[in-house]
Amino acid sequence: MLNDATTYISQLKDNVGQEVTLAGWLYNSRSSGKIQFLIVRDGTGLCQCVVEKGKIPEELFEQLKRLGQESSLTVTGTVREEARSVGGYELAVTNAQIISAAEDYPITPKSHGIDFLLKNRHLHLRSQRQWCIGKIRHTVIDAIRRFFNDNGFTLIDTPIFTAAAGEEEQTLFGVDYFGIPMYLTQTGQLHLEAAAMSFGRVYCFGPTFRAEKSKTRRHLTEFWMVEPEVAFIDLDGLLELAENFVTFIVTEVLQNNKDQLETLGADIASLEKIKPPFYRLTYTEAVDILTGEKTKNFVARQLEDLKSQKQQLETKIAELEEQSAEGGLKQWQKDKIAAELIGLSSTLAEVNTGIENNPRHAKLAAEFQWGKDLGGSDETIISQMHDKPVFVTHYPRQAKAFYMKTDRDNEKVALNFDLLAPAGFGEIIGGSVREDDYDLLVARIKEQGLNVENYDWYLDLRKYGSVPHGGFGLGVERTIAWLTGEKHIRQCIAFPRLMDKIYI
Ligand code: ATP
Ligand code: MN
């Protein structure tokens, strides 16, 4: 706050008819000679500020007219309700003060390619889209903490430097720890199991590192994961915990961020349907679905849909190109068409990728063999076929991590689950009951070619009062991508770390 008199845009609804001062940045502006419309943002929202010639000093009127995007300023004026205005309120400006004039801000309201935006992430964070995602991320993280804190869980901070692998060794990031090789943590789970034997219900929440060597829209090398771990719980108990937890996150986001979801074009109606119970499939049932007639037809229909979308997009693009070639357009009209064209072309590129991948994904699904882990495209198909999240349980033991408990009724499978978000988004949670038998766990560690010595302390937990226990991990960025309808999870963290590039 510059002074006590400054008001936030989020508070305008309580100040109708009053004179207030906003402090912020110029997001956008247009002028029609005698009247200027300044869209100001202040971190809490956007507000249209209307400047009329004659109502402020002539010199200031001219300065504002020339003021560049993202200049910082204060604006004073009377608040009035205006349904057509962004945010529902606007300011009839009586005064303004330019704090720092900006020129040639690199990110204009026209569209830019994603690479350019990532390189300019420090500035792109100010965009409406990134702001909406950031606000939703804040709610998600707050909901996560609240859910566990209010349900008898104790927060345990697990270490980031670790000596042993918790997941596949291929995705470990090595660090030189005073000459000793160590790794950045892939999961807090192993340490959390120790803590669960003290506190009963625990969770950890922090950054997680995986040297993912594939460039997918679902993988970052640094992401945030929350992991609850519970003593005395079985698979059914874990599924119930997970569905209540996810439902709580969705409810909180719907309650606090409807405006942002709308701005992002998220599918609010579908989110409103997210209530327990979620669908439950065993892995074996999922494989039957993937290799069956239903999936074959489903994927074929998708291809038809994609092809007709392609045709519609191409027609629309041709129309717009013709319009812009006609001439006689004002600059703002040209900009609008250019922005629309960039948007349509990127959708067309996605549709084309879909058309290209469809036959391969169809083949992968049709020829899926029991025993393999579900691949990204398989998860996508299953999740596209459902309107609510789907639990897939009881995966083949050999495809899963050493610590997962073997199902005593069917030794081929583990007591584990993945939760697939609906509408094609795919896995957001992985979890399991943990192997609690000392000898079986040693055998599993050896089977996976891991060094038993590294797990000495972990094995102790099975020596001293072993109990049935389990937990899961939810990826924050994937959850946000699902909720917001964002295609790539790199947009769901302020400063993403990707395999091929760290931009800023
Ligand atoms: P996938 O098979 O999709 O790589 P995983 O089986 O490796 O996932 P888990 O080890 O079960 O994932 O991790 C739990 C959760 O953490 C996942 O469900 C996902 O939400 C998140 N997660 C895992 N890896 C990544 C990653 N590289 N980037 C972002 N989130 C991730
Ligand atoms: Mn993985």
mmCIF file of N, CA, C and O in Angstrom, residues 135-165:
data_model
loop_
_atom_site.group_PDB
_atom_site.id
_atom_site.type_symbol
_atom_site.label_atom_id
_atom_site.label_comp_id
_atom_site.label_asym_id
_atom_site.label_seq_id
_atom_site.Cartn_x
_atom_site.Cartn_y
_atom_site.Cartn_z
ATOM 1 N N LYS A 135 -3.822 -18.139 -8.941
ATOM 2 C CA LYS A 135 -4.826 -18.019 -7.882
ATOM 3 C C LYS A 135 -5.429 -19.394 -7.572
ATOM 4 O O LYS A 135 -5.668 -19.734 -6.412
ATOM 5 N N ILE A 136 -5.671 -20.183 -8.620
ATOM 6 C CA ILE A 136 -6.232 -21.524 -8.415
ATOM 7 C C ILE A 136 -5.217 -22.410 -7.710
ATOM 8 O O ILE A 136 -5.545 -23.153 -6.780
ATOM 9 N N ARG A 137 -3.959 -22.300 -8.108
ATOM 10 C CA ARG A 137 -2.906 -23.082 -7.445
ATOM 11 C C ARG A 137 -2.885 -22.767 -5.945
ATOM 12 O O ARG A 137 -2.767 -23.653 -5.107
ATOM 13 N N HIS A 138 -3.019 -21.508 -5.628
ATOM 14 C CA HIS A 138 -3.022 -21.103 -4.223
ATOM 15 C C HIS A 138 -4.164 -21.797 -3.461
ATOM 16 O O HIS A 138 -3.964 -22.317 -2.355
ATOM 17 N N THR A 139 -5.347 -21.815 -4.063
ATOM 18 C CA THR A 139 -6.489 -22.483 -3.414
ATOM 19 C C THR A 139 -6.230 -23.980 -3.263
ATOM 20 O O THR A 139 -6.528 -24.568 -2.217
ATOM 21 N N VAL A 140 -5.689 -24.590 -4.318
ATOM 22 C CA VAL A 140 -5.425 -26.038 -4.272
ATOM 23 C C VAL A 140 -4.479 -26.349 -3.112
ATOM 24 O O VAL A 140 -4.724 -27.258 -2.305
ATOM 25 N N ILE A 141 -3.409 -25.571 -2.997
ATOM 26 C CA ILE A 141 -2.420 -25.838 -1.944
ATOM 27 C C ILE A 141 -3.018 -25.592 -0.562
ATOM 28 O O ILE A 141 -2.818 -26.377 0.367
ATOM 29 N N ASP A 142 -3.805 -24.556 -0.451
ATOM 30 C CA ASP A 142 -4.459 -24.272 0.825
ATOM 31 C C ASP A 142 -5.434 -25.401 1.185
ATOM 32 O O ASP A 142 -5.489 -25.851 2.338
ATOM 33 N N ALA A 143 -6.181 -25.882 0.189
ATOM 34 C CA ALA A 143 -7.151 -26.963 0.429
ATOM 35 C C ALA A 143 -6.430 -28.238 0.850
ATOM 36 O O ALA A 143 -6.892 -28.968 1.738
ATOM 37 N N ILE A 144 -5.305 -28.512 0.219
ATOM 38 C CA ILE A 144 -4.527 -29.718 0.554
ATOM 39 C C ILE A 144 -4.127 -29.678 2.026
ATOM 40 O O ILE A 144 -4.366 -30.616 2.791
ATOM 41 N N ARG A 145 -3.541 -28.571 2.432
ATOM 42 C CA ARG A 145 -3.091 -28.463 3.830
ATOM 43 C C ARG A 145 -4.274 -28.577 4.784
ATOM 44 O O ARG A 145 -4.219 -29.259 5.799
ATOM 45 N N ARG A 146 -5.353 -27.872 4.449
ATOM 46 C CA ARG A 146 -6.505 -27.852 5.344
ATOM 47 C C ARG A 146 -7.132 -29.226 5.483
ATOM 48 O O ARG A 146 -7.492 -29.651 6.579
ATOM 49 N N PHE A 147 -7.257 -29.935 4.353
ATOM 50 C CA PHE A 147 -7.872 -31.262 4.406
ATOM 51 C C PHE A 147 -7.124 -32.147 5.402
ATOM 52 O O PHE A 147 -7.733 -32.764 6.266
ATOM 53 N N PHE A 148 -5.815 -32.179 5.279
ATOM 54 C CA PHE A 148 -5.072 -33.081 6.165
ATOM 55 C C PHE A 148 -5.018 -32.551 7.597
ATOM 56 O O PHE A 148 -5.176 -33.304 8.552
ATOM 57 N N ASN A 149 -4.821 -31.249 7.731
ATOM 58 C CA ASN A 149 -4.764 -30.691 9.094
ATOM 59 C C ASN A 149 -6.075 -30.916 9.839
ATOM 60 O O ASN A 149 -6.088 -31.168 11.037
ATOM 61 N N ASP A 150 -7.194 -30.831 9.112
ATOM 62 C CA ASP A 150 -8.498 -30.981 9.765
ATOM 63 C C ASP A 150 -8.911 -32.439 9.939
ATOM 64 O O ASP A 150 -9.965 -32.726 10.489
ATOM 65 N N ASN A 151 -8.119 -33.360 9.398
ATOM 66 C CA ASN A 151 -8.487 -34.774 9.513
ATOM 67 C C ASN A 151 -7.480 -35.571 10.335
ATOM 68 O O ASN A 151 -7.316 -36.776 10.117
ATOM 69 N N GLY A 152 -6.814 -34.893 11.260
ATOM 70 C CA GLY A 152 -5.959 -35.599 12.207
ATOM 71 C C GLY A 152 -4.603 -36.013 11.677
ATOM 72 O O GLY A 152 -3.948 -36.885 12.262
ATOM 73 N N PHE A 153 -4.163 -35.393 10.572
ATOM 74 C CA PHE A 153 -2.834 -35.723 10.037
ATOM 75 C C PHE A 153 -1.790 -34.755 10.610
ATOM 76 O O PHE A 153 -2.085 -33.578 10.830
ATOM 77 N N THR A 154 -0.597 -35.257 10.824
ATOM 78 C CA THR A 154 0.511 -34.403 11.273
ATOM 79 C C THR A 154 1.469 -34.191 10.096
ATOM 80 O O THR A 154 1.832 -35.150 9.412
ATOM 81 N N LEU A 155 1.853 -32.948 9.875
ATOM 82 C CA LEU A 155 2.777 -32.637 8.785
ATOM 83 C C LEU A 155 4.193 -33.041 9.171
ATOM 84 O O LEU A 155 4.684 -32.669 10.238
ATOM 85 N N ILE A 156 4.832 -33.809 8.302
ATOM 86 C CA ILE A 156 6.225 -34.206 8.519
ATOM 87 C C ILE A 156 7.025 -33.722 7.312
ATOM 88 O O ILE A 156 6.661 -34.022 6.168
ATOM 89 N N ASP A 157 8.086 -32.985 7.543
ATOM 90 C CA ASP A 157 8.921 -32.550 6.424
ATOM 91 C C ASP A 157 9.996 -33.594 6.172
ATOM 92 O O ASP A 157 10.860 -33.818 7.021
ATOM 93 N N THR A 158 9.916 -34.231 5.036
ATOM 94 C CA THR A 158 10.871 -35.293 4.706
ATOM 95 C C THR A 158 12.061 -34.680 3.953
ATOM 96 O O THR A 158 11.927 -33.617 3.357
ATOM 97 N N PRO A 159 13.217 -35.350 3.979
ATOM 98 C CA PRO A 159 14.415 -34.715 3.410
ATOM 99 C C PRO A 159 14.408 -34.663 1.881
ATOM 100 O O PRO A 159 13.772 -35.490 1.232
ATOM 101 N N ILE A 160 15.137 -33.695 1.361
ATOM 102 C CA ILE A 160 15.281 -33.572 -0.090
ATOM 103 C C ILE A 160 16.530 -34.319 -0.571
ATOM 104 O O ILE A 160 16.525 -34.924 -1.628
ATOM 105 N N PHE A 161 17.587 -34.333 0.208
ATOM 106 C CA PHE A 161 18.753 -35.179 -0.104
ATOM 107 C C PHE A 161 18.454 -36.590 0.381
ATOM 108 O O PHE A 161 18.170 -36.776 1.579
ATOM 109 N N THR A 162 18.512 -37.567 -0.501
ATOM 110 C CA THR A 162 18.263 -38.937 -0.052
ATOM 111 C C THR A 162 19.351 -39.880 -0.569
ATOM 112 O O THR A 162 20.003 -39.594 -1.572
ATOM 113 N N ALA A 163 19.494 -41.011 0.136
ATOM 114 C CA ALA A 163 20.561 -41.945 -0.219
ATOM 115 C C ALA A 163 20.066 -43.050 -1.142
ATOM 116 O O ALA A 163 20.853 -43.667 -1.847
ATOM 117 N N ALA A 164 18.751 -43.302 -1.138
ATOM 118 C CA ALA A 164 18.250 -44.448 -1.898
ATOM 119 C C ALA A 164 17.052 -44.061 -2.753
ATOM 120 O O ALA A 164 16.363 -43.083 -2.482
ATOM 121 N N ALA A 165 16.820 -44.881 -3.776
ATOM 122 C CA ALA A 165 15.706 -44.627 -4.693
ATOM 123 C C ALA A 165 14.383 -45.002 -4.039
ATOM 124 O O ALA A 165 14.296 -45.999 -3.327
#
